[in-house]
Amino acid sequence: MLYATTPAADKRRIFRDALASGRLLRLPGAFNPLSARLIESKGFDGVYVSGAVLSADLGLPDIGLTTATEVTARAGQIARMTNLPALVDADTGFGEPMNVARTVQGLEDAGLAGCHIEDQVNPKRCGHLDGKDVVDDETALRRIRAAVDGRRDPDFLVVARTDARAVMGLDAAIDRARALVDAGADAVFPEALAGPEEFAAFRAALDVPLLANMTEFGKGRLLTAQQLTDLGMNIVIYPVTLLRLAMGAASAGLDEILESGTQEGLLDRMQTRAQLYDLLDYAAYGHFDEGVFNFRL
Ligand SMILES: C[C@](O)(C(=O)O)[C@H](CC(=O)O)C(=O)O
Ligand SMILES: [Mg+2]
């Protein structure tokens, strides 16, 4: 109750060990702390904290408007409500290399297991939109070096995301990724790849763990966990899936209330009160003071 019982350092170690196992780790995006609990209860390997979701949650587009403080605070609220390791989208690191180092330290303090830092120019935009641009090699490498040098827990996972595929083509993106690994990245997130052949090309070129982004309505096809496993991917994120599902259901529900004048017909699609209380571990709060009370007796 109240918060995760697994300390952040243990979560990072667990995440590292799971990655080393070679099996595909599945990380749905939690749109709030409660949904992180749902993800954990279903048996997933970790929780993703998406920049797109975080900004959409505030009613903003994903164009680099959110700050390091906002992202760290929200990611920390999510991380502390689950025993699963949480990986957060740190966009471009929120500034110059020194800011990147400070961002990473803030995320460590907030209990995150790792983050990804991308090579887009500031202000960044969603990786599946046209018209994005990437920084030069030196700037991209300095961001990753700063993240790696800045972390105090060597188990904090620094994932280098490259958006170069859509800007410079596949070969240049692979070259960029190799250089990011040489700069110290623990894993690579090749953004907006067109299809399985491109994942295979990344796998053939790199030895570090690879992250696949299965976001809907984007540039690439949605691949199954089995396909991603066969392609040698190590982490898959479903960044905006739960938000899209929740907003889709909320929209349909609002229409139904307007049309029929009651939510009666929606009840079987809702999480029940009992299910919510179970997820919140309500009972534990009721028992919390019992020891004190019994002691007095
Ligand atoms: C992964 C991502 O960076 C995110 O913020 O969740 C987004 C997802 C999306 O907008 O669909 C991205 O791919 O840029
Ligand atoms: Mg993002």
PDB file of C-alpha atoms and ligand atoms in Angstrom:
ATOM      1  CA  MET A   1       0.000   0.000   0.000  1.00  0.00           C
ATOM      2  CA  LEU A   2       0.908   3.671  -0.409  1.00  0.00           C
ATOM      3  CA  TYR A   3       3.864   3.025  -2.651  1.00  0.00           C
ATOM      4  CA  ALA A   4       5.958   0.370  -4.315  1.00  0.00           C
ATOM      5  CA  THR A   5       7.827  -1.863  -1.906  1.00  0.00           C
ATOM      6  CA  THR A   6      10.673  -2.562  -4.324  1.00  0.00           C
ATOM      7  CA  PRO A   7      13.445   0.055  -3.994  1.00  0.00           C
ATOM      8  CA  ALA A   8      14.434   1.851  -7.193  1.00  0.00           C
ATOM      9  CA  ALA A   9      17.925   0.317  -7.227  1.00  0.00           C
ATOM     10  CA  ASP A  10      16.386  -3.169  -7.116  1.00  0.00           C
ATOM     11  CA  LYS A  11      13.999  -2.317  -9.946  1.00  0.00           C
ATOM     12  CA  ARG A  12      16.950  -1.225 -12.074  1.00  0.00           C
ATOM     13  CA  ARG A  13      18.826  -4.415 -11.300  1.00  0.00           C
ATOM     14  CA  ILE A  14      15.740  -6.514 -12.074  1.00  0.00           C
ATOM     15  CA  PHE A  15      15.331  -4.660 -15.385  1.00  0.00           C
ATOM     16  CA  ARG A  16      18.978  -5.248 -16.293  1.00  0.00           C
ATOM     17  CA  ASP A  17      18.696  -8.942 -15.437  1.00  0.00           C
ATOM     18  CA  ALA A  18      15.489  -9.293 -17.437  1.00  0.00           C
ATOM     19  CA  LEU A  19      17.162  -7.630 -20.423  1.00  0.00           C
ATOM     20  CA  ALA A  20      20.118  -9.989 -20.122  1.00  0.00           C
ATOM     21  CA  SER A  21      17.721 -12.955 -20.261  1.00  0.00           C
ATOM     22  CA  GLY A  22      17.190 -12.222 -23.947  1.00  0.00           C
ATOM     23  CA  ARG A  23      13.398 -12.452 -23.755  1.00  0.00           C
ATOM     24  CA  LEU A  24      11.253  -9.639 -25.146  1.00  0.00           C
ATOM     25  CA  LEU A  25      10.217  -7.230 -22.374  1.00  0.00           C
ATOM     26  CA  ARG A  26       6.791  -5.687 -22.873  1.00  0.00           C
ATOM     27  CA  LEU A  27       6.180  -2.175 -21.550  1.00  0.00           C
ATOM     28  CA  PRO A  28       2.749  -0.602 -22.049  1.00  0.00           C
ATOM     29  CA  GLY A  29       2.548   3.150 -21.506  1.00  0.00           C
ATOM     30  CA  ALA A  30       0.904   4.075 -18.207  1.00  0.00           C
ATOM     31  CA  PHE A  31      -1.217   7.203 -18.614  1.00  0.00           C
ATOM     32  CA  ASN A  32      -1.369   7.713 -14.862  1.00  0.00           C
ATOM     33  CA  PRO A  33      -0.112   6.020 -11.675  1.00  0.00           C
ATOM     34  CA  LEU A  34      -3.253   3.903 -11.348  1.00  0.00           C
ATOM     35  CA  SER A  35      -2.861   2.456 -14.837  1.00  0.00           C
ATOM     36  CA  ALA A  36       0.699   1.451 -13.891  1.00  0.00           C
ATOM     37  CA  ARG A  37      -0.865  -0.725 -11.199  1.00  0.00           C
ATOM     38  CA  LEU A  38      -3.149  -2.290 -13.790  1.00  0.00           C
ATOM     39  CA  ILE A  39      -0.170  -3.032 -16.042  1.00  0.00           C
ATOM     40  CA  GLU A  40       1.621  -4.665 -13.116  1.00  0.00           C
ATOM     41  CA  SER A  41      -1.434  -6.712 -12.137  1.00  0.00           C
ATOM     42  CA  LYS A  42      -1.607  -8.176 -15.649  1.00  0.00           C
ATOM     43  CA  GLY A  43       1.967  -9.431 -15.467  1.00  0.00           C
ATOM     44  CA  PHE A  44       3.847  -7.138 -17.845  1.00  0.00           C
ATOM     45  CA  ASP A  45       7.597  -6.674 -17.507  1.00  0.00           C
ATOM     46  CA  GLY A  46       7.672  -2.927 -17.016  1.00  0.00           C
ATOM     47  CA  VAL A  47       5.912   0.375 -17.455  1.00  0.00           C
ATOM     48  CA  TYR A  48       6.643   3.022 -20.058  1.00  0.00           C
ATOM     49  CA  VAL A  49       6.090   6.724 -19.401  1.00  0.00           C
ATOM     50  CA  SER A  50       5.418   8.381 -22.744  1.00  0.00           C
ATOM     51  CA  GLY A  51       6.147  12.006 -23.575  1.00  0.00           C
ATOM     52  CA  ALA A  52       3.276  11.983 -26.048  1.00  0.00           C
ATOM     53  CA  VAL A  53       0.876  10.781 -23.346  1.00  0.00           C
ATOM     54  CA  LEU A  54       2.263  13.141 -20.747  1.00  0.00           C
ATOM     55  CA  SER A  55       1.776  16.149 -22.986  1.00  0.00           C
ATOM     56  CA  ALA A  56      -1.621  14.956 -24.270  1.00  0.00           C
ATOM     57  CA  ASP A  57      -2.682  14.502 -20.658  1.00  0.00           C
ATOM     58  CA  LEU A  58      -2.020  18.213 -20.191  1.00  0.00           C
ATOM     59  CA  GLY A  59      -3.957  18.975 -23.383  1.00  0.00           C
ATOM     60  CA  LEU A  60      -0.760  19.774 -25.289  1.00  0.00           C
ATOM     61  CA  PRO A  61       0.725  18.439 -28.528  1.00  0.00           C
ATOM     62  CA  ASP A  62       3.995  16.490 -28.340  1.00  0.00           C
ATOM     63  CA  ILE A  63       6.269  19.284 -29.547  1.00  0.00           C
ATOM     64  CA  GLY A  64       8.665  19.739 -26.680  1.00  0.00           C
ATOM     65  CA  LEU A  65       6.487  21.988 -24.521  1.00  0.00           C
ATOM     66  CA  THR A  66       6.771  19.952 -21.336  1.00  0.00           C
ATOM     67  CA  THR A  67       9.664  20.653 -18.976  1.00  0.00           C
ATOM     68  CA  ALA A  68      12.125  18.388 -17.185  1.00  0.00           C
ATOM     69  CA  THR A  69      10.402  19.248 -13.899  1.00  0.00           C
ATOM     70  CA  GLU A  70       6.970  18.245 -15.179  1.00  0.00           C
ATOM     71  CA  VAL A  71       8.176  15.026 -16.761  1.00  0.00           C
ATOM     72  CA  THR A  72      10.254  14.028 -13.739  1.00  0.00           C
ATOM     73  CA  ALA A  73       7.411  14.697 -11.331  1.00  0.00           C
ATOM     74  CA  ARG A  74       4.844  12.736 -13.328  1.00  0.00           C
ATOM     75  CA  ALA A  75       7.223   9.879 -14.068  1.00  0.00           C
ATOM     76  CA  GLY A  76       8.053   9.717 -10.359  1.00  0.00           C
ATOM     77  CA  GLN A  77       4.366   9.527  -9.417  1.00  0.00           C
ATOM     78  CA  ILE A  78       3.970   6.624 -11.822  1.00  0.00           C
ATOM     79  CA  ALA A  79       7.185   4.840 -10.810  1.00  0.00           C
ATOM     80  CA  ARG A  80       6.396   4.921  -7.112  1.00  0.00           C
ATOM     81  CA  MET A  81       3.025   3.241  -7.614  1.00  0.00           C
ATOM     82  CA  THR A  82       4.429   0.075  -9.172  1.00  0.00           C
ATOM     83  CA  ASN A  83       7.021  -2.521  -8.342  1.00  0.00           C
ATOM     84  CA  LEU A  84       7.784  -2.809 -12.029  1.00  0.00           C
ATOM     85  CA  PRO A  85      10.739  -0.934 -13.532  1.00  0.00           C
ATOM     86  CA  ALA A  86       9.607   2.236 -15.306  1.00  0.00           C
ATOM     87  CA  LEU A  87      11.287   3.579 -18.437  1.00  0.00           C
ATOM     88  CA  VAL A  88      10.604   7.220 -19.260  1.00  0.00           C
ATOM     89  CA  ASP A  89      10.736   9.251 -22.446  1.00  0.00           C
ATOM     90  CA  ALA A  90      13.152  12.106 -21.705  1.00  0.00           C
ATOM     91  CA  ASP A  91      12.772  13.634 -25.190  1.00  0.00           C
ATOM     92  CA  THR A  92      16.009  15.479 -26.056  1.00  0.00           C
ATOM     93  CA  GLY A  93      17.049  15.639 -22.395  1.00  0.00           C
ATOM     94  CA  PHE A  94      15.570  19.124 -21.971  1.00  0.00           C
ATOM     95  CA  GLY A  95      18.473  21.303 -22.994  1.00  0.00           C
ATOM     96  CA  GLU A  96      22.211  21.252 -23.436  1.00  0.00           C
ATOM     97  CA  PRO A  97      24.367  18.301 -22.324  1.00  0.00           C
ATOM     98  CA  MET A  98      24.646  19.637 -18.785  1.00  0.00           C
ATOM     99  CA  ASN A  99      20.848  19.797 -18.621  1.00  0.00           C
ATOM    100  CA  VAL A 100      20.732  16.209 -19.874  1.00  0.00           C
ATOM    101  CA  ALA A 101      22.951  15.104 -16.963  1.00  0.00           C
ATOM    102  CA  ARG A 102      20.735  16.965 -14.525  1.00  0.00           C
ATOM    103  CA  THR A 103      17.606  15.430 -16.068  1.00  0.00           C
ATOM    104  CA  VAL A 104      19.055  11.945 -15.620  1.00  0.00           C
ATOM    105  CA  GLN A 105      19.900  12.603 -11.981  1.00  0.00           C
ATOM    106  CA  GLY A 106      16.391  13.889 -11.370  1.00  0.00           C
ATOM    107  CA  LEU A 107      14.934  10.763 -12.950  1.00  0.00           C
ATOM    108  CA  GLU A 108      17.169   8.565 -10.795  1.00  0.00           C
ATOM    109  CA  ASP A 109      15.973  10.397  -7.706  1.00  0.00           C
ATOM    110  CA  ALA A 110      12.369   9.959  -8.887  1.00  0.00           C
ATOM    111  CA  GLY A 111      12.847   6.194  -8.947  1.00  0.00           C
ATOM    112  CA  LEU A 112      12.936   5.553 -12.693  1.00  0.00           C
ATOM    113  CA  ALA A 113      14.766   2.513 -14.040  1.00  0.00           C
ATOM    114  CA  GLY A 114      15.920   4.249 -17.198  1.00  0.00           C
ATOM    115  CA  CYS A 115      15.130   6.796 -19.875  1.00  0.00           C
ATOM    116  CA  HIS A 116      15.579   7.421 -23.563  1.00  0.00           C
ATOM    117  CA  ILE A 117      17.246  10.492 -24.984  1.00  0.00           C
ATOM    118  CA  GLU A 118      16.750  11.306 -28.648  1.00  0.00           C
ATOM    119  CA  ASP A 119      18.786  13.047 -31.327  1.00  0.00           C
ATOM    120  CA  GLN A 120      16.095  15.398 -32.618  1.00  0.00           C
ATOM    121  CA  VAL A 121      16.691  19.121 -32.754  1.00  0.00           C
ATOM    122  CA  ASN A 122      14.997  21.234 -30.131  1.00  0.00           C
ATOM    123  CA  PRO A 123      12.048  21.707 -30.153  1.00  0.00           C
ATOM    124  CA  LYS A 124      11.357  18.044 -30.864  1.00  0.00           C
ATOM    125  CA  ARG A 125       8.141  16.610 -32.232  1.00  0.00           C
ATOM    126  CA  CYS A 126       6.470  13.204 -32.335  1.00  0.00           C
ATOM    127  CA  GLY A 127       8.804  10.830 -34.172  1.00  0.00           C
ATOM    128  CA  HIS A 128       6.048   9.710 -36.521  1.00  0.00           C
ATOM    129  CA  LEU A 129       5.352  13.182 -37.900  1.00  0.00           C
ATOM    130  CA  ASP A 130       6.932  14.536 -41.059  1.00  0.00           C
ATOM    131  CA  GLY A 131       9.227  17.524 -40.997  1.00  0.00           C
ATOM    132  CA  LYS A 132      11.311  16.546 -37.986  1.00  0.00           C
ATOM    133  CA  ASP A 133      15.075  17.065 -37.981  1.00  0.00           C
ATOM    134  CA  VAL A 134      18.062  15.613 -36.139  1.00  0.00           C
ATOM    135  CA  VAL A 135      21.163  17.233 -34.642  1.00  0.00           C
ATOM    136  CA  ASP A 136      24.675  16.542 -35.945  1.00  0.00           C
ATOM    137  CA  ASP A 137      26.744  13.595 -34.726  1.00  0.00           C
ATOM    138  CA  GLU A 138      28.755  15.536 -32.181  1.00  0.00           C
ATOM    139  CA  THR A 139      25.684  17.043 -30.506  1.00  0.00           C
ATOM    140  CA  ALA A 140      23.910  13.669 -30.417  1.00  0.00           C
ATOM    141  CA  LEU A 141      26.936  11.938 -28.877  1.00  0.00           C
ATOM    142  CA  ARG A 142      27.452  14.638 -26.282  1.00  0.00           C
ATOM    143  CA  ARG A 143      23.874  14.157 -25.078  1.00  0.00           C
ATOM    144  CA  ILE A 144      24.440  10.450 -24.526  1.00  0.00           C
ATOM    145  CA  ARG A 145      27.849  10.950 -22.891  1.00  0.00           C
ATOM    146  CA  ALA A 146      26.277  13.485 -20.559  1.00  0.00           C
ATOM    147  CA  ALA A 147      23.500  11.071 -19.632  1.00  0.00           C
ATOM    148  CA  VAL A 148      25.944   8.238 -18.962  1.00  0.00           C
ATOM    149  CA  ASP A 149      28.384  10.415 -17.026  1.00  0.00           C
ATOM    150  CA  GLY A 150      25.552  12.038 -15.098  1.00  0.00           C
ATOM    151  CA  ARG A 151      23.943   8.895 -13.731  1.00  0.00           C
ATOM    152  CA  ARG A 152      25.061   7.773 -10.302  1.00  0.00           C
ATOM    153  CA  ASP A 153      23.561   4.305 -10.460  1.00  0.00           C
ATOM    154  CA  PRO A 154      25.331   2.358 -13.225  1.00  0.00           C
ATOM    155  CA  ASP A 155      22.180   0.223 -13.546  1.00  0.00           C
ATOM    156  CA  PHE A 156      20.085   3.221 -14.648  1.00  0.00           C
ATOM    157  CA  LEU A 157      19.437   2.322 -18.288  1.00  0.00           C
ATOM    158  CA  VAL A 158      20.400   4.961 -20.826  1.00  0.00           C
ATOM    159  CA  VAL A 159      18.632   4.259 -24.107  1.00  0.00           C
ATOM    160  CA  ALA A 160      19.740   6.285 -27.124  1.00  0.00           C
ATOM    161  CA  ARG A 161      16.863   7.005 -29.461  1.00  0.00           C
ATOM    162  CA  THR A 162      17.690   7.971 -33.003  1.00  0.00           C
ATOM    163  CA  ASP A 163      15.168   9.666 -35.244  1.00  0.00           C
ATOM    164  CA  ALA A 164      17.630   9.603 -38.133  1.00  0.00           C
ATOM    165  CA  ARG A 165      15.816   6.923 -40.172  1.00  0.00           C
ATOM    166  CA  ALA A 166      13.090   9.279 -41.408  1.00  0.00           C
ATOM    167  CA  VAL A 167      15.540  12.143 -41.960  1.00  0.00           C
ATOM    168  CA  MET A 168      18.707  10.556 -43.377  1.00  0.00           C
ATOM    169  CA  GLY A 169      17.708   7.026 -44.367  1.00  0.00           C
ATOM    170  CA  LEU A 170      18.354   3.587 -42.923  1.00  0.00           C
ATOM    171  CA  ASP A 171      22.121   3.329 -43.410  1.00  0.00           C
ATOM    172  CA  ALA A 172      22.809   6.701 -41.862  1.00  0.00           C
ATOM    173  CA  ALA A 173      20.511   5.831 -38.962  1.00  0.00           C
ATOM    174  CA  ILE A 174      22.458   2.632 -38.332  1.00  0.00           C
ATOM    175  CA  ASP A 175      25.755   4.550 -38.427  1.00  0.00           C
ATOM    176  CA  ARG A 176      24.326   7.067 -35.977  1.00  0.00           C
ATOM    177  CA  ALA A 177      23.179   4.248 -33.685  1.00  0.00           C
ATOM    178  CA  ARG A 178      26.640   2.624 -33.726  1.00  0.00           C
ATOM    179  CA  ALA A 179      28.203   5.928 -32.709  1.00  0.00           C
ATOM    180  CA  LEU A 180      25.655   6.373 -29.904  1.00  0.00           C
ATOM    181  CA  VAL A 181      26.576   2.946 -28.551  1.00  0.00           C
ATOM    182  CA  ASP A 182      30.273   3.855 -28.702  1.00  0.00           C
ATOM    183  CA  ALA A 183      29.375   6.980 -26.714  1.00  0.00           C
ATOM    184  CA  GLY A 184      28.041   4.733 -23.929  1.00  0.00           C
ATOM    185  CA  ALA A 185      24.369   4.048 -24.672  1.00  0.00           C
ATOM    186  CA  ASP A 186      23.154   0.814 -23.055  1.00  0.00           C
ATOM    187  CA  ALA A 187      20.449   0.240 -25.652  1.00  0.00           C
ATOM    188  CA  VAL A 188      19.112   1.760 -28.868  1.00  0.00           C
ATOM    189  CA  PHE A 189      15.613   2.883 -29.838  1.00  0.00           C
ATOM    190  CA  PRO A 190      15.482   3.212 -33.633  1.00  0.00           C
ATOM    191  CA  GLU A 191      12.460   5.452 -34.176  1.00  0.00           C
ATOM    192  CA  ALA A 192       9.897   5.219 -36.971  1.00  0.00           C
ATOM    193  CA  LEU A 193      11.290   2.232 -38.853  1.00  0.00           C
ATOM    194  CA  ALA A 194       9.246   1.237 -41.876  1.00  0.00           C
ATOM    195  CA  GLY A 195       9.003  -2.502 -41.331  1.00  0.00           C
ATOM    196  CA  PRO A 196      10.488  -5.789 -40.154  1.00  0.00           C
ATOM    197  CA  GLU A 197      13.397  -5.677 -42.639  1.00  0.00           C
ATOM    198  CA  GLU A 198      14.595  -2.474 -41.032  1.00  0.00           C
ATOM    199  CA  PHE A 199      14.428  -3.944 -37.533  1.00  0.00           C
ATOM    200  CA  ALA A 200      16.428  -6.886 -38.865  1.00  0.00           C
ATOM    201  CA  ALA A 201      19.045  -4.530 -40.316  1.00  0.00           C
ATOM    202  CA  PHE A 202      19.450  -2.799 -36.945  1.00  0.00           C
ATOM    203  CA  ARG A 203      19.695  -6.160 -35.195  1.00  0.00           C
ATOM    204  CA  ALA A 204      22.425  -7.309 -37.582  1.00  0.00           C
ATOM    205  CA  ALA A 205      24.415  -4.120 -37.056  1.00  0.00           C
ATOM    206  CA  LEU A 206      24.275  -3.741 -33.252  1.00  0.00           C
ATOM    207  CA  ASP A 207      25.038  -5.921 -30.230  1.00  0.00           C
ATOM    208  CA  VAL A 208      23.160  -3.907 -27.600  1.00  0.00           C
ATOM    209  CA  PRO A 209      19.478  -4.364 -26.644  1.00  0.00           C
ATOM    210  CA  LEU A 210      17.023  -2.811 -29.105  1.00  0.00           C
ATOM    211  CA  LEU A 211      13.689  -1.162 -28.334  1.00  0.00           C
ATOM    212  CA  ALA A 212      10.769  -1.367 -30.758  1.00  0.00           C
ATOM    213  CA  ASN A 213       8.052   1.290 -30.673  1.00  0.00           C
ATOM    214  CA  MET A 214       4.668  -0.223 -31.526  1.00  0.00           C
ATOM    215  CA  THR A 215       2.712   3.004 -31.607  1.00  0.00           C
ATOM    216  CA  GLU A 216      -0.572   3.029 -33.481  1.00  0.00           C
ATOM    217  CA  PHE A 217      -1.324   5.126 -36.562  1.00  0.00           C
ATOM    218  CA  GLY A 218       2.387   5.747 -37.093  1.00  0.00           C
ATOM    219  CA  LYS A 219       4.928   5.107 -39.829  1.00  0.00           C
ATOM    220  CA  GLY A 220       5.421   1.403 -39.263  1.00  0.00           C
ATOM    221  CA  ARG A 221       3.345  -1.762 -39.203  1.00  0.00           C
ATOM    222  CA  LEU A 222       2.245  -3.170 -35.872  1.00  0.00           C
ATOM    223  CA  LEU A 223       4.265  -6.325 -35.256  1.00  0.00           C
ATOM    224  CA  THR A 224       3.328  -9.047 -32.781  1.00  0.00           C
ATOM    225  CA  ALA A 225       5.423  -9.953 -29.763  1.00  0.00           C
ATOM    226  CA  GLN A 226       6.383 -13.163 -31.535  1.00  0.00           C
ATOM    227  CA  GLN A 227       7.513 -11.300 -34.653  1.00  0.00           C
ATOM    228  CA  LEU A 228       9.521  -8.873 -32.559  1.00  0.00           C
ATOM    229  CA  THR A 229      11.090 -11.752 -30.647  1.00  0.00           C
ATOM    230  CA  ASP A 230      12.010 -13.438 -33.912  1.00  0.00           C
ATOM    231  CA  LEU A 231      13.573 -10.166 -35.079  1.00  0.00           C
ATOM    232  CA  GLY A 232      15.736 -10.122 -31.958  1.00  0.00           C
ATOM    233  CA  MET A 233      14.098  -7.113 -30.314  1.00  0.00           C
ATOM    234  CA  ASN A 234      14.537  -6.836 -26.547  1.00  0.00           C
ATOM    235  CA  ILE A 235      11.990  -4.243 -25.420  1.00  0.00           C
ATOM    236  CA  VAL A 236       8.664  -3.289 -26.960  1.00  0.00           C
ATOM    237  CA  ILE A 237       6.709  -0.224 -25.912  1.00  0.00           C
ATOM    238  CA  TYR A 238       3.001   0.388 -26.500  1.00  0.00           C
ATOM    239  CA  PRO A 239       3.318   4.051 -25.604  1.00  0.00           C
ATOM    240  CA  VAL A 240      -0.072   5.600 -26.275  1.00  0.00           C
ATOM    241  CA  THR A 241      -2.227   2.455 -26.463  1.00  0.00           C
ATOM    242  CA  LEU A 242      -3.918   2.720 -23.064  1.00  0.00           C
ATOM    243  CA  LEU A 243      -4.620   6.428 -23.460  1.00  0.00           C
ATOM    244  CA  ARG A 244      -6.136   5.830 -26.889  1.00  0.00           C
ATOM    245  CA  LEU A 245      -8.280   3.002 -25.523  1.00  0.00           C
ATOM    246  CA  ALA A 246      -9.395   5.034 -22.514  1.00  0.00           C
ATOM    247  CA  MET A 247     -10.188   8.135 -24.566  1.00  0.00           C
ATOM    248  CA  GLY A 248     -12.015   6.056 -27.171  1.00  0.00           C
ATOM    249  CA  ALA A 249     -14.142   4.454 -24.462  1.00  0.00           C
ATOM    250  CA  ALA A 250     -14.716   7.805 -22.727  1.00  0.00           C
ATOM    251  CA  SER A 251     -15.838   9.407 -25.975  1.00  0.00           C
ATOM    252  CA  ALA A 252     -18.281   6.606 -26.759  1.00  0.00           C
ATOM    253  CA  GLY A 253     -19.556   6.684 -23.186  1.00  0.00           C
ATOM    254  CA  LEU A 254     -20.222  10.408 -23.282  1.00  0.00           C
ATOM    255  CA  ASP A 255     -22.188   9.969 -26.514  1.00  0.00           C
ATOM    256  CA  GLU A 256     -24.255   7.236 -24.935  1.00  0.00           C
ATOM    257  CA  ILE A 257     -25.110   9.396 -21.913  1.00  0.00           C
ATOM    258  CA  LEU A 258     -26.157  12.239 -24.207  1.00  0.00           C
ATOM    259  CA  GLU A 259     -28.258   9.968 -26.367  1.00  0.00           C
ATOM    260  CA  SER A 260     -29.914   7.712 -23.827  1.00  0.00           C
ATOM    261  CA  GLY A 261     -29.915   9.972 -20.788  1.00  0.00           C
ATOM    262  CA  THR A 262     -28.222   7.410 -18.554  1.00  0.00           C
ATOM    263  CA  GLN A 263     -24.986   5.472 -18.197  1.00  0.00           C
ATOM    264  CA  GLU A 264     -26.929   2.312 -17.361  1.00  0.00           C
ATOM    265  CA  GLY A 265     -26.027   0.664 -20.673  1.00  0.00           C
ATOM    266  CA  LEU A 266     -22.322   1.291 -20.090  1.00  0.00           C
ATOM    267  CA  LEU A 267     -21.971  -0.538 -16.789  1.00  0.00           C
ATOM    268  CA  ASP A 268     -20.689  -3.797 -18.230  1.00  0.00           C
ATOM    269  CA  ARG A 269     -17.820  -1.927 -19.915  1.00  0.00           C
ATOM    270  CA  MET A 270     -16.705  -0.215 -16.709  1.00  0.00           C
ATOM    271  CA  GLN A 271     -14.167  -1.194 -14.121  1.00  0.00           C
ATOM    272  CA  THR A 272     -16.394  -1.964 -11.146  1.00  0.00           C
ATOM    273  CA  ARG A 273     -16.069  -0.367  -7.729  1.00  0.00           C
ATOM    274  CA  ALA A 274     -14.789  -3.700  -6.380  1.00  0.00           C
ATOM    275  CA  GLN A 275     -12.170  -3.954  -9.114  1.00  0.00           C
ATOM    276  CA  LEU A 276     -11.013  -0.401  -8.489  1.00  0.00           C
ATOM    277  CA  TYR A 277     -10.738  -0.975  -4.748  1.00  0.00           C
ATOM    278  CA  ASP A 278      -8.819  -4.163  -5.366  1.00  0.00           C
ATOM    279  CA  LEU A 279      -6.338  -2.338  -7.593  1.00  0.00           C
ATOM    280  CA  LEU A 280      -5.974   0.406  -4.979  1.00  0.00           C
ATOM    281  CA  ASP A 281      -5.396  -2.217  -2.273  1.00  0.00           C
ATOM    282  CA  TYR A 282      -8.141  -0.519  -0.297  1.00  0.00           C
ATOM    283  CA  ALA A 283      -8.309  -3.294   2.284  1.00  0.00           C
ATOM    284  CA  ALA A 284      -4.697  -2.742   3.344  1.00  0.00           C
ATOM    285  CA  TYR A 285      -5.518   0.827   4.332  1.00  0.00           C
ATOM    286  CA  GLY A 286      -8.323  -0.448   6.529  1.00  0.00           C
ATOM    287  CA  HIS A 287      -5.942  -2.831   8.291  1.00  0.00           C
ATOM    288  CA  PHE A 288      -3.111  -0.327   8.665  1.00  0.00           C
ATOM    289  CA  ASP A 289      -3.920   0.924  12.154  1.00  0.00           C
ATOM    290  CA  GLU A 290      -5.313  -2.332  13.436  1.00  0.00           C
ATOM    291  CA  GLY A 291      -2.071  -3.263  15.165  1.00  0.00           C
ATOM    292  CA  VAL A 292      -2.114  -0.060  17.164  1.00  0.00           C
ATOM    293  CA  PHE A 293      -5.739  -0.553  18.012  1.00  0.00           C
ATOM    294  CA  ASN A 294      -5.266  -4.195  19.026  1.00  0.00           C
ATOM    295  CA  PHE A 295      -2.213  -3.272  21.078  1.00  0.00           C
ATOM    296  CA  ARG A 296      -4.363  -0.909  23.139  1.00  0.00           C
ATOM    297  CA  LEU A 297      -6.806  -3.693  23.793  1.00  0.00           C
TER     298      LEU A 297
HETATM  299  C1  LIG B   1       7.246   7.006 -28.238  1.00  0.00           C
HETATM  300  C2  LIG B   1       6.878   8.444 -28.257  1.00  0.00           C
HETATM  301  O1  LIG B   1       8.047   9.222 -28.250  1.00  0.00           O
HETATM  302  C3  LIG B   1       6.104   8.820 -26.996  1.00  0.00           C
HETATM  303  O2  LIG B   1       6.219   9.964 -26.575  1.00  0.00           O
HETATM  304  O3  LIG B   1       5.366   7.983 -26.476  1.00  0.00           O
HETATM  305  C4  LIG B   1       5.971   8.844 -29.453  1.00  0.00           C
HETATM  306  C5  LIG B   1       4.724   8.015 -29.591  1.00  0.00           C
HETATM  307  C6  LIG B   1       3.660   8.578 -30.525  1.00  0.00           C
HETATM  308  O4  LIG B   1       3.534   9.808 -30.642  1.00  0.00           O
HETATM  309  O5  LIG B   1       2.900   7.789 -31.072  1.00  0.00           O
HETATM  310  C7  LIG B   1       6.829   8.845 -30.728  1.00  0.00           C
HETATM  311  O6  LIG B   1       6.929   7.798 -31.373  1.00  0.00           O
HETATM  312  O7  LIG B   1       7.405   9.901 -31.025  1.00  0.00           O
HETATM  313 MG    MG B   2       8.034  10.903 -27.137  1.00  0.00          MG
END
